Coordinates of C-alpha atoms and ligand atoms in Angstrom, one line a residue:
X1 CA 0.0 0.0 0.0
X2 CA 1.2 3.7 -1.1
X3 CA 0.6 5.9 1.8
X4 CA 0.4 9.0 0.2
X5 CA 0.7 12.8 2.3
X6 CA -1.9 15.3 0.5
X7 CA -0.5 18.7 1.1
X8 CA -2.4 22.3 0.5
X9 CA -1.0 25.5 1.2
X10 CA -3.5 28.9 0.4
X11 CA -1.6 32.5 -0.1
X12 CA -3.1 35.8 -0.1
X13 CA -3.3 36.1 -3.7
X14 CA -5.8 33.4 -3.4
X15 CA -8.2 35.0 -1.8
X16 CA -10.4 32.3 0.2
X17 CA -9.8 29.4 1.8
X18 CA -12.3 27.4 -0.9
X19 CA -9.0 27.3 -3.0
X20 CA -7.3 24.9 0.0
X21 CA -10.6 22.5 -0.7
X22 CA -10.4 22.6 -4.2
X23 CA -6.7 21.9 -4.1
X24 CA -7.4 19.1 -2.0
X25 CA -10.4 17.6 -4.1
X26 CA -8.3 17.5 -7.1
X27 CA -5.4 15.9 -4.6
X28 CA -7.5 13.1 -3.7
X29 CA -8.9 12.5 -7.3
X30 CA -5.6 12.2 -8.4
X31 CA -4.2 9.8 -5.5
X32 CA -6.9 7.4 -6.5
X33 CA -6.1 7.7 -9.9
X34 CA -2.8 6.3 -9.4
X35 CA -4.4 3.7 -6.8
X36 CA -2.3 5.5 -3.4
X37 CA -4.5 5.8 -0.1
X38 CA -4.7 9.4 0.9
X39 CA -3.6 9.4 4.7
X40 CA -2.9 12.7 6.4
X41 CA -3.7 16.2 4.5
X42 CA -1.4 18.8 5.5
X43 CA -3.3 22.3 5.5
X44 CA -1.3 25.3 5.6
X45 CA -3.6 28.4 5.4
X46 CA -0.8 31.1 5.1
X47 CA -0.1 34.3 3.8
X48 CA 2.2 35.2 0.6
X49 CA 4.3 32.4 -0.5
X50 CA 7.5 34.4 -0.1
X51 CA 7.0 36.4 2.6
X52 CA 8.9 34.1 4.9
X53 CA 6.1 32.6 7.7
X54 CA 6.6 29.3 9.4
X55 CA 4.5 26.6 8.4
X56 CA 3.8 24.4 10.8
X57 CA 1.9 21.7 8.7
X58 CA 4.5 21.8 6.2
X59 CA 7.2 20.8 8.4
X60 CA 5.0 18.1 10.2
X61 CA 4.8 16.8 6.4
X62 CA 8.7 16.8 6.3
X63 CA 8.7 15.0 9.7
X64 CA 6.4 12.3 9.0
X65 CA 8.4 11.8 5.4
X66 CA 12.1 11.6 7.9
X67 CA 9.9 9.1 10.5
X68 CA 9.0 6.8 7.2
X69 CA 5.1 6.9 7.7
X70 CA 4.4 8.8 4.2
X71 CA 5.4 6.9 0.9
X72 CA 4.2 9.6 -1.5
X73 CA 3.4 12.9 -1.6
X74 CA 0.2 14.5 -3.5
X75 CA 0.6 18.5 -4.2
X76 CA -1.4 20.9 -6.7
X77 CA 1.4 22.9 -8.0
X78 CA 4.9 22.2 -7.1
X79 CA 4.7 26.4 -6.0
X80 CA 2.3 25.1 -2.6
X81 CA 5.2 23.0 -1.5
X82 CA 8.5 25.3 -2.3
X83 CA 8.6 28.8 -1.6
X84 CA 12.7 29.4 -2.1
X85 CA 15.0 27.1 -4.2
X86 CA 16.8 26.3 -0.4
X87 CA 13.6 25.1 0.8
X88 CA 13.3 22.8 -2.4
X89 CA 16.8 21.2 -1.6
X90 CA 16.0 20.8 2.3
X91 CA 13.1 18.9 0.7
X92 CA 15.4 16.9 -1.7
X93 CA 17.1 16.2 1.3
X94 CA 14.6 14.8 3.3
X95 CA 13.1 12.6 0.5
X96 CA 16.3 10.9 -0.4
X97 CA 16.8 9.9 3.4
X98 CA 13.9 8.7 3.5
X99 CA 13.3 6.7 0.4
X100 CA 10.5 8.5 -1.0
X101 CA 11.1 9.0 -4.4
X102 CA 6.9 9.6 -5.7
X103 CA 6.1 13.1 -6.0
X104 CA 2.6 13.4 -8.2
X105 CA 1.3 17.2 -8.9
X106 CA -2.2 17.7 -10.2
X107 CA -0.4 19.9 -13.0
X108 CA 2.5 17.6 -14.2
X109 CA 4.4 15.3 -12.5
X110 CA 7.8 15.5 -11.4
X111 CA 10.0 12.4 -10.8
X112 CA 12.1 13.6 -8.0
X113 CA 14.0 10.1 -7.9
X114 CA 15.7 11.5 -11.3
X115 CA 18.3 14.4 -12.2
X116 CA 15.9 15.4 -14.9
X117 CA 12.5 15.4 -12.5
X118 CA 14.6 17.4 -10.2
X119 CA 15.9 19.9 -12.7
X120 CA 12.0 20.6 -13.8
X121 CA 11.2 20.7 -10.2
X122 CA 14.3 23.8 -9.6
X123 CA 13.4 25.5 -13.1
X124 CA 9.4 25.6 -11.9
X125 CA 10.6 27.2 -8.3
X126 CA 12.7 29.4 -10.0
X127 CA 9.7 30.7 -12.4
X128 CA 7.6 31.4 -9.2
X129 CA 10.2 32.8 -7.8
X130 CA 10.9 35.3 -10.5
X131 CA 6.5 35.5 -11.2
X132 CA 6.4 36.8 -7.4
X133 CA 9.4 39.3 -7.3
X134 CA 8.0 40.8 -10.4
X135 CA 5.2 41.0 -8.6
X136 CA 6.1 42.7 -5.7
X137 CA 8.5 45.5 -7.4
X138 CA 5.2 46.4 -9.4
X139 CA 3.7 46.8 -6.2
X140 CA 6.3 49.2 -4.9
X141 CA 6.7 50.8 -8.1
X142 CA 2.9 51.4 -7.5
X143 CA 3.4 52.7 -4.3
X144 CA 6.1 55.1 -5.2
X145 CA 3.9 56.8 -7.8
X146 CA 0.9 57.0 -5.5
X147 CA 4.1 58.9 -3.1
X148 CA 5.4 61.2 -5.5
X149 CA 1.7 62.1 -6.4
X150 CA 1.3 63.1 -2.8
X151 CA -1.6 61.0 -2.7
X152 CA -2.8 58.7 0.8
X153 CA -1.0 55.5 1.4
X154 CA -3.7 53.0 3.0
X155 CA -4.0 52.2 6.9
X156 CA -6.0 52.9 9.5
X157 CA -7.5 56.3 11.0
X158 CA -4.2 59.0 11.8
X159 CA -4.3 60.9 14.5
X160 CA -5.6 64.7 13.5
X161 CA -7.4 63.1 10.2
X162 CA -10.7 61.3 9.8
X163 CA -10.7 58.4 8.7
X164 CA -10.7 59.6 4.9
X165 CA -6.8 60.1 6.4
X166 CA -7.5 63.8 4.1
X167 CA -9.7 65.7 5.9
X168 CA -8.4 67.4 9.3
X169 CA -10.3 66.3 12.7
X170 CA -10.1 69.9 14.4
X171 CA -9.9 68.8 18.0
X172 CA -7.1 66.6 17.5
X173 CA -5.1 68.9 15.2
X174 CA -5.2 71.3 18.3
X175 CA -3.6 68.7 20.5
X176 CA -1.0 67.7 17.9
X177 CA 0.0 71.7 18.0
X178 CA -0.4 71.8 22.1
X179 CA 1.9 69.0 22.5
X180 CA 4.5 70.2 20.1
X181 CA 4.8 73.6 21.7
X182 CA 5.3 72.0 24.9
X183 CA 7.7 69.6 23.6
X184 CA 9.8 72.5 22.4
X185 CA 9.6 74.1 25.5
X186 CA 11.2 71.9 26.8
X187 CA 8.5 69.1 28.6
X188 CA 8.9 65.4 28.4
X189 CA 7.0 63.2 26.5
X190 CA 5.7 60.9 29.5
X191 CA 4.7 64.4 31.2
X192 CA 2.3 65.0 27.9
X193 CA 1.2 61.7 27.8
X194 CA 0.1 61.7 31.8
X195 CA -1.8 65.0 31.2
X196 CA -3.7 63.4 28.5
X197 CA -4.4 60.4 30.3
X198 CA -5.7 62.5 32.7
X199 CA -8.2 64.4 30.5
X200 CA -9.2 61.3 28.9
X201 CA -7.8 61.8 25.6
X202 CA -7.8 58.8 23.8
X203 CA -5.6 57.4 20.9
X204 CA -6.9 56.2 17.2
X205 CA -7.3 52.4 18.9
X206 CA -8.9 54.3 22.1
X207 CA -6.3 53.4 24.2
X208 CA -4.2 55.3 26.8
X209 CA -1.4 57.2 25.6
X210 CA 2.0 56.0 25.4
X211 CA 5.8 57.8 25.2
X212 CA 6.0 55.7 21.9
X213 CA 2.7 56.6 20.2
X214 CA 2.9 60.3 20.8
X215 CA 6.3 60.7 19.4
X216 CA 5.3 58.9 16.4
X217 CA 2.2 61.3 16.0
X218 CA 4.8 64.2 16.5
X219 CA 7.5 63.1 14.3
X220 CA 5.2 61.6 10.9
X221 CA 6.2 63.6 8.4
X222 CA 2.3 63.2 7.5
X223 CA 1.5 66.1 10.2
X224 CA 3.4 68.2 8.3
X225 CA 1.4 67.5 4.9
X226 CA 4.4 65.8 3.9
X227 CA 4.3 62.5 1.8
X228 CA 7.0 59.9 2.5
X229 CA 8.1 56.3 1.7
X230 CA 9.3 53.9 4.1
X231 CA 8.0 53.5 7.5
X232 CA 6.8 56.8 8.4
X233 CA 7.1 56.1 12.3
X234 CA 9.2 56.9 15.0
X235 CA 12.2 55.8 12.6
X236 CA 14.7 58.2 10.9
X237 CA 14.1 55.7 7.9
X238 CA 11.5 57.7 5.7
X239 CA 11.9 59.4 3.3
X240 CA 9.7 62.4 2.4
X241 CA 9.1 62.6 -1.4
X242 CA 6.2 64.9 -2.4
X243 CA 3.8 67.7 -1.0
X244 CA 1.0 65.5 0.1
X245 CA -2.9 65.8 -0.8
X246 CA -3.7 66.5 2.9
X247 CA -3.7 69.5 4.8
X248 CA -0.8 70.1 7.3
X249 CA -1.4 70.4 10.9
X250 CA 2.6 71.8 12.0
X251 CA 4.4 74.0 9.4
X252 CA 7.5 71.5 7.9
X253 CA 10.1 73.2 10.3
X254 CA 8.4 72.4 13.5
X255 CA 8.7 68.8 12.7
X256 CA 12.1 68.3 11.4
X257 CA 12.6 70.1 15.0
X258 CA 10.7 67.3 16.5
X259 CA 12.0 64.5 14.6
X260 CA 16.0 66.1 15.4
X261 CA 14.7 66.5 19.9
X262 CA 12.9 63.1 19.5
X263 CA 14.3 60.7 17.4
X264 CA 17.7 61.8 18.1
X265 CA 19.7 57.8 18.9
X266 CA 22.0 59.5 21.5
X267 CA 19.5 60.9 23.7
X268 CA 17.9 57.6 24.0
X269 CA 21.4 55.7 24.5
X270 CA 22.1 57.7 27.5
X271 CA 18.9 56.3 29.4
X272 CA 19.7 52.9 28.9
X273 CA 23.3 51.6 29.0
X274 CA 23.8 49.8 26.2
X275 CA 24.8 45.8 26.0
X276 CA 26.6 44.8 23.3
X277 CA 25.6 41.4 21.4
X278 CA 28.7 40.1 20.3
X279 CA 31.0 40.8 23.2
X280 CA 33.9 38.2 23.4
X281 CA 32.4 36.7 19.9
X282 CA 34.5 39.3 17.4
X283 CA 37.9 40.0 16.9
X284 CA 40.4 41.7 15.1
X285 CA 41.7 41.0 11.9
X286 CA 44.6 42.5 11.8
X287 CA 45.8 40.9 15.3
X288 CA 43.5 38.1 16.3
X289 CA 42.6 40.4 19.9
X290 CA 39.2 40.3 21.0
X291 CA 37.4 43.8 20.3
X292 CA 36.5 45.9 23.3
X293 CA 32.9 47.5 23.6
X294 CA 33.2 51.1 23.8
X295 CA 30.8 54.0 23.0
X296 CA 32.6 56.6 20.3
X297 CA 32.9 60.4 21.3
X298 CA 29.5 60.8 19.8
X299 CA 28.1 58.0 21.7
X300 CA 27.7 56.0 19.1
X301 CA 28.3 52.0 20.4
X302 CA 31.2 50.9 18.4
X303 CA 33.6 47.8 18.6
X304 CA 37.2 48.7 19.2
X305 CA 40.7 46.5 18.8
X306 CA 41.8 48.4 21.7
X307 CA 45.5 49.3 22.8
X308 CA 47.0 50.8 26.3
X309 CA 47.1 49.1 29.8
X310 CA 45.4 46.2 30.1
X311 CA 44.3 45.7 26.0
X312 CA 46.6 43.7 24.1
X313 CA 45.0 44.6 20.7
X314 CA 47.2 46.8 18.2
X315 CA 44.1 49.6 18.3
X316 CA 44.2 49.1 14.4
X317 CA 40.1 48.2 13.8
X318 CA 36.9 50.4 15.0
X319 CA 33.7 49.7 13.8
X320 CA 30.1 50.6 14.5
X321 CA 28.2 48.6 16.3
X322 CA 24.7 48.4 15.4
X323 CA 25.6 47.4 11.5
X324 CA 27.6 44.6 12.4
X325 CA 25.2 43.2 15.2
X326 CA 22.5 43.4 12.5
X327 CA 24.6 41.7 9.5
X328 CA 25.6 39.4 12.1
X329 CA 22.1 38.6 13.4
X330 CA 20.8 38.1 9.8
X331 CA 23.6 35.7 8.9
X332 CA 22.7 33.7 11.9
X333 CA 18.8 33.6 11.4
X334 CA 19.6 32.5 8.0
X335 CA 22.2 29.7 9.1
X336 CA 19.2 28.1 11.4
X337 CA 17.2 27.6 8.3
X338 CA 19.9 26.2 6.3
X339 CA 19.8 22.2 5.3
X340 CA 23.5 21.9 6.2
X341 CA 23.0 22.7 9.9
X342 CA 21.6 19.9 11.2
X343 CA 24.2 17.8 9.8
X344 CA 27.1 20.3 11.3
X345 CA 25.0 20.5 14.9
X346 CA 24.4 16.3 14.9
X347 CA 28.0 15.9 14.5
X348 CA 28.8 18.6 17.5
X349 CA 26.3 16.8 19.6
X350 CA 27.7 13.5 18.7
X351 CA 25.7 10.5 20.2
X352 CA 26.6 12.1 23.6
X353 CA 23.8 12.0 26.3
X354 CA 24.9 15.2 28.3
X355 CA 24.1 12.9 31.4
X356 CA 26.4 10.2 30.5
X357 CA 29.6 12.7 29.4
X358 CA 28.8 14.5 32.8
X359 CA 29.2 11.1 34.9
X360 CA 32.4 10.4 32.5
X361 CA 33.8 13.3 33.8
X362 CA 33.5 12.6 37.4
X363 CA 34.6 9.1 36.7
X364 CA 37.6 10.7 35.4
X365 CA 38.3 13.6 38.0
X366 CA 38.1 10.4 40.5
X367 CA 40.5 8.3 38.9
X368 CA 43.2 11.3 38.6
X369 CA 42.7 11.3 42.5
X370 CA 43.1 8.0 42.9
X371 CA 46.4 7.9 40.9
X372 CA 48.2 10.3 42.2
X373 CA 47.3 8.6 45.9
X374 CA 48.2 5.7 45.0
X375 CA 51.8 7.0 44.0
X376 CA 51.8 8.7 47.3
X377 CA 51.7 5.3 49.0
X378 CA 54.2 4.1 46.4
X379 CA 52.0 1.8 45.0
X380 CA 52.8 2.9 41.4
X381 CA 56.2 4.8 39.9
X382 CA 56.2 8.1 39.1
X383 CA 56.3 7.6 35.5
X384 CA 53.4 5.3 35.6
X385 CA 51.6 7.8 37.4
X386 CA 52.2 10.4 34.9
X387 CA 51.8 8.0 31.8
X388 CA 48.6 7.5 33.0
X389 CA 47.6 10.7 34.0
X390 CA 47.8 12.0 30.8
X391 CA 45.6 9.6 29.0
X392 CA 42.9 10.4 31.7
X393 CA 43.4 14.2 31.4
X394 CA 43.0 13.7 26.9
X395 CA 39.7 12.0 27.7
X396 CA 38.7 14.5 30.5
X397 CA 39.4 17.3 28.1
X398 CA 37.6 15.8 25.5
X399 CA 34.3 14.8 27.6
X400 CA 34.4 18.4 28.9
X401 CA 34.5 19.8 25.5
X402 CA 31.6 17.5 24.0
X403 CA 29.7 18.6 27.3
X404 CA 30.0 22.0 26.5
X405 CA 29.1 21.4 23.1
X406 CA 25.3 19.8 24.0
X407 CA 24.9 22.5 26.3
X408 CA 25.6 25.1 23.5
X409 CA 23.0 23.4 21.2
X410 CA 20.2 23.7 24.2
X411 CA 20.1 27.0 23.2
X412 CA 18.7 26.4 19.7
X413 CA 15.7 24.2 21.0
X414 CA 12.6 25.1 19.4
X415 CA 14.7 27.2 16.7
X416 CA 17.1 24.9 15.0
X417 CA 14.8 23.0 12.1
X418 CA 11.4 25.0 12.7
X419 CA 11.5 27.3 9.5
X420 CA 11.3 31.1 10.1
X421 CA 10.9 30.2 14.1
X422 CA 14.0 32.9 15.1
X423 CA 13.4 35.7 12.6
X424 CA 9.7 35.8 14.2
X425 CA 11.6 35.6 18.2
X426 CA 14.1 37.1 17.7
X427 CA 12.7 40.9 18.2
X428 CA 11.3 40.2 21.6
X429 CA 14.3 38.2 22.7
X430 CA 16.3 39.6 25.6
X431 CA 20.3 40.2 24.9
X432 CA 21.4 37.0 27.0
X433 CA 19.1 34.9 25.2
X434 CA 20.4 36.0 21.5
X435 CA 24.2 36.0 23.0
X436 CA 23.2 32.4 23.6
X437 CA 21.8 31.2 20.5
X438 CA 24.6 33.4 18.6
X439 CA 27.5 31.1 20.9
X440 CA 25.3 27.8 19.7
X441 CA 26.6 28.4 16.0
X442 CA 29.4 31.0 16.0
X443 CA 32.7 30.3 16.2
X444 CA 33.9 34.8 15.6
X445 CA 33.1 37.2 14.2
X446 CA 36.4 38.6 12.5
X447 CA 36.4 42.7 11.3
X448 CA 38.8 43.8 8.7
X449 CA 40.3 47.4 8.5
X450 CA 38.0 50.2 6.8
X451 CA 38.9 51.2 3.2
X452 CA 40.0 54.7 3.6
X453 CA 37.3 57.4 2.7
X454 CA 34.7 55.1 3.0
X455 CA 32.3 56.4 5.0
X456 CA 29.2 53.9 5.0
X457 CA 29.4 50.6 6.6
X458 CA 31.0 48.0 4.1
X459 CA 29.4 44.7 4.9
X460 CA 32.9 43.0 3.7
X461 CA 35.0 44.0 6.7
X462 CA 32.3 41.3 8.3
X463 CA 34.1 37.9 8.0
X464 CA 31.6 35.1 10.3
X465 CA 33.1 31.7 11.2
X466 CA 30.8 29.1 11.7
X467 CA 31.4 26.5 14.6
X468 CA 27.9 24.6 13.7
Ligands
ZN501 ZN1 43.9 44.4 16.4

């Protein structure tokens, strides 16, 4: 009996989920066609193919196919299972371990047991690939006219506007101006936001005010009748590009004087002290020291090969911070989804139990006692005690090391082979817990000298070393 795995996956450009039934109908007419029993159907009701999601019944499907209960595998299109040609060779991967070499699609099968099945299968991806990025850059084009036009990006209801987002709501185009002028004059933002509180002014959602909401009001370029692309929040990201349709509630000066008082990165540095992610992880190129974290005269957090008493760098590298931690961070959410990494963190783990290696340890520690007592009471020569000795110390070095090594990949649980799982965590995760996921698979981080009069971060002084 073929034991065939029906799966369905439904994007936004879709529309409803009637297209998931349909797309299992025509599954299960075609499993019976070919005389295969339809077990499990695999139902992933998820947004745009390419915008990165996890799918939870997808990877069930590739667990089931690794535990050897699925002998086939029934799909619509080849584009429901594959959203990136990576994720079409993890699924190579998986079907080769596990036998499965059956792979029927409702609009043209592919032979995956075959070079030329496979090719089809990489040529297809690559098609929807291309069919989806076209896509999207006609969106943004779209988007960029509707900007340079002036003209109302969609969204909810802005505070000042109705919800037309054109026409000015009076009342709250007076607050917007109240709160500026104090703002300039010098009161805090949490000072604003208690006052309004207390006069029960609400927000767009009708909640209570917040430090965050307010100075994202304040510094949109939108209440200045300004049109911009790019997140138009409390970021200095956007960029304004037109006069827009809507009237303006603060002249244009007012809010670049806003936007320099509240978004200004330094300010905001000095309330918090600032952790740095990759402390002990990056070094030097030029000398191999590890760099010191240390703030630049403008506060800026920067990494530093640093020289003087107690440094034993040769003061030769300096780089910001906050590019390399997020070039850094990228690489490793990218490395977690990667096929090879199982393979590289299996072979860390080894077939060690951490339990076992831990006992093996204290075994060990115990016998080095032992040996050295037992030349005390002259039972053995001193070069028997030292012969053996070292052959204890080897393997206590080497259970120590594989010990550390399963601890490391703890760190990964619930990460490590659940697609997408740490680019959705990773914002809300604390600075210990990244530090520890980052130790789990890198070895350093390694920065190269600047090019002279290059001003802008260059990506290749970045050199990561993977240890998994
Ligand atoms: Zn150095």
């Amino acid at each position: 009996m073929t034991r065939a795995a029906v799966y369905t996956r439904i994007s936004s450009d879709d529309g409803t989920a009637a297209g998931v039934a349909r797309q299992e109908a025509d599954c299960r007419e075609l499993a019976g066609q070919k005389g295969w029993t339809v077990g499990e159907v695999y139902v992933d009701n998820d947004v745009s193919a390419y915008s990165g999601k996890a799918r939870p019944a997808y990877r069930r499907l590739l667990a089931d196919l690794e535990a050897g209960v699925v002998d086939a595998v029934v799909v619509w299109h080849l584009d429901r299972l594959h959203r990136s040609p990576a994720e079409l060779e993890r699924f190579f991967e998986v079907v080769d371990r596990a036998g499965v070499s059956k792979l029927a699609t409702v609009t043209g099968d592919v032979d995956l047991g075959t070079n030329d099945g496979r090719f089809h299968a990489r040529i297809l991806g690559a098609v929807a690939r291309k069919e989806s990025d076209d896509k999207s850059r006609r969106l943004r084009r779209k988007h960029l006219e509707l900007a340079q036009a002036g003209k109302v990006s969609g969204g909810g209801r802005a505070f000042g506007w109705e919800p037309d987002r054109l026409t000015l709501k009076l009342e709250e185009a007076e607050l917007i101006r109240e709160a500026a002028s104090r703002v300039l004059a010098g009161e805090s933002l949490r000072g604003i936001c208690a006052d309004w509180n207390a006069r029960g002014v609400k927000t767009v959602t009708g909640t209570a005010w917040s430090m965050t909401v307010l100075r994202r009001v304040l510094t949109a370029w939108r209440t200045c009748g300004v049109r911009a692309v790019g997140k138009d929040t409390a970021t200095t990201s956007s960029e304004p590009v037109a006069d827009a349709v809507w009237p303006p509630i603060l002249d244009r000066a007012t809010v670049e004087r806003l936007r320099a008082l509240l978004l200004d990165r330094g300010r905001q540095l000095n309330r918090s002290p600032r952790r740095y992610l990759l402390t002990g992880m990056i070094r030097c190129s030029q000398c191999g020291a590890k760099l010191v974290a240390r703030p630049r005269s403008d506060k800026r957090p920067c990494y530093v090969c640093a020289t003087g008493p107690g440094f034993a760098g040769c003061g030769k590298i300096r780089v910001l911070a906050e590019p390399v931690e997020d070039l850094v961070a990228e690489a490793v959410i990218q490395r977690l989804d990667s096929p090879h990494l199982a393979a590289a963190l299996a072979e860390l783990a080894g077939d060690n139990d951490g339990d076992d290696l831990a006992s093996g340890i204290s075994d060990s520690e115990r016998r080095l006692t032992e040996l050295a007592e037992d030349w005390a009471h002259g039972e053995i020569s001193r070069a028997e005690w030292l012969a053996a000795r070292n052959v204890i110390e080897r393997r206590l070095d080497a259970a120590r090391k594989a010990l550390a090594r399963t601890t490391r990949t703890t760190a990964l649980d619930g990460f490590f082979g659940a697609e997408g799982a740490l680019r959705i965590a990773w914002p809300a995760m604390g600075i210990d817990r990244r530090r520890a996921v980052l130790a789990a698979v890198l070895d350093r981080v390694t920065i190269r000298p600047a090019v002279r009069g290059r001003n802008r971060f260059d990506p290749a002084r970045v050199d990561v070393t993977w240890r998994a």
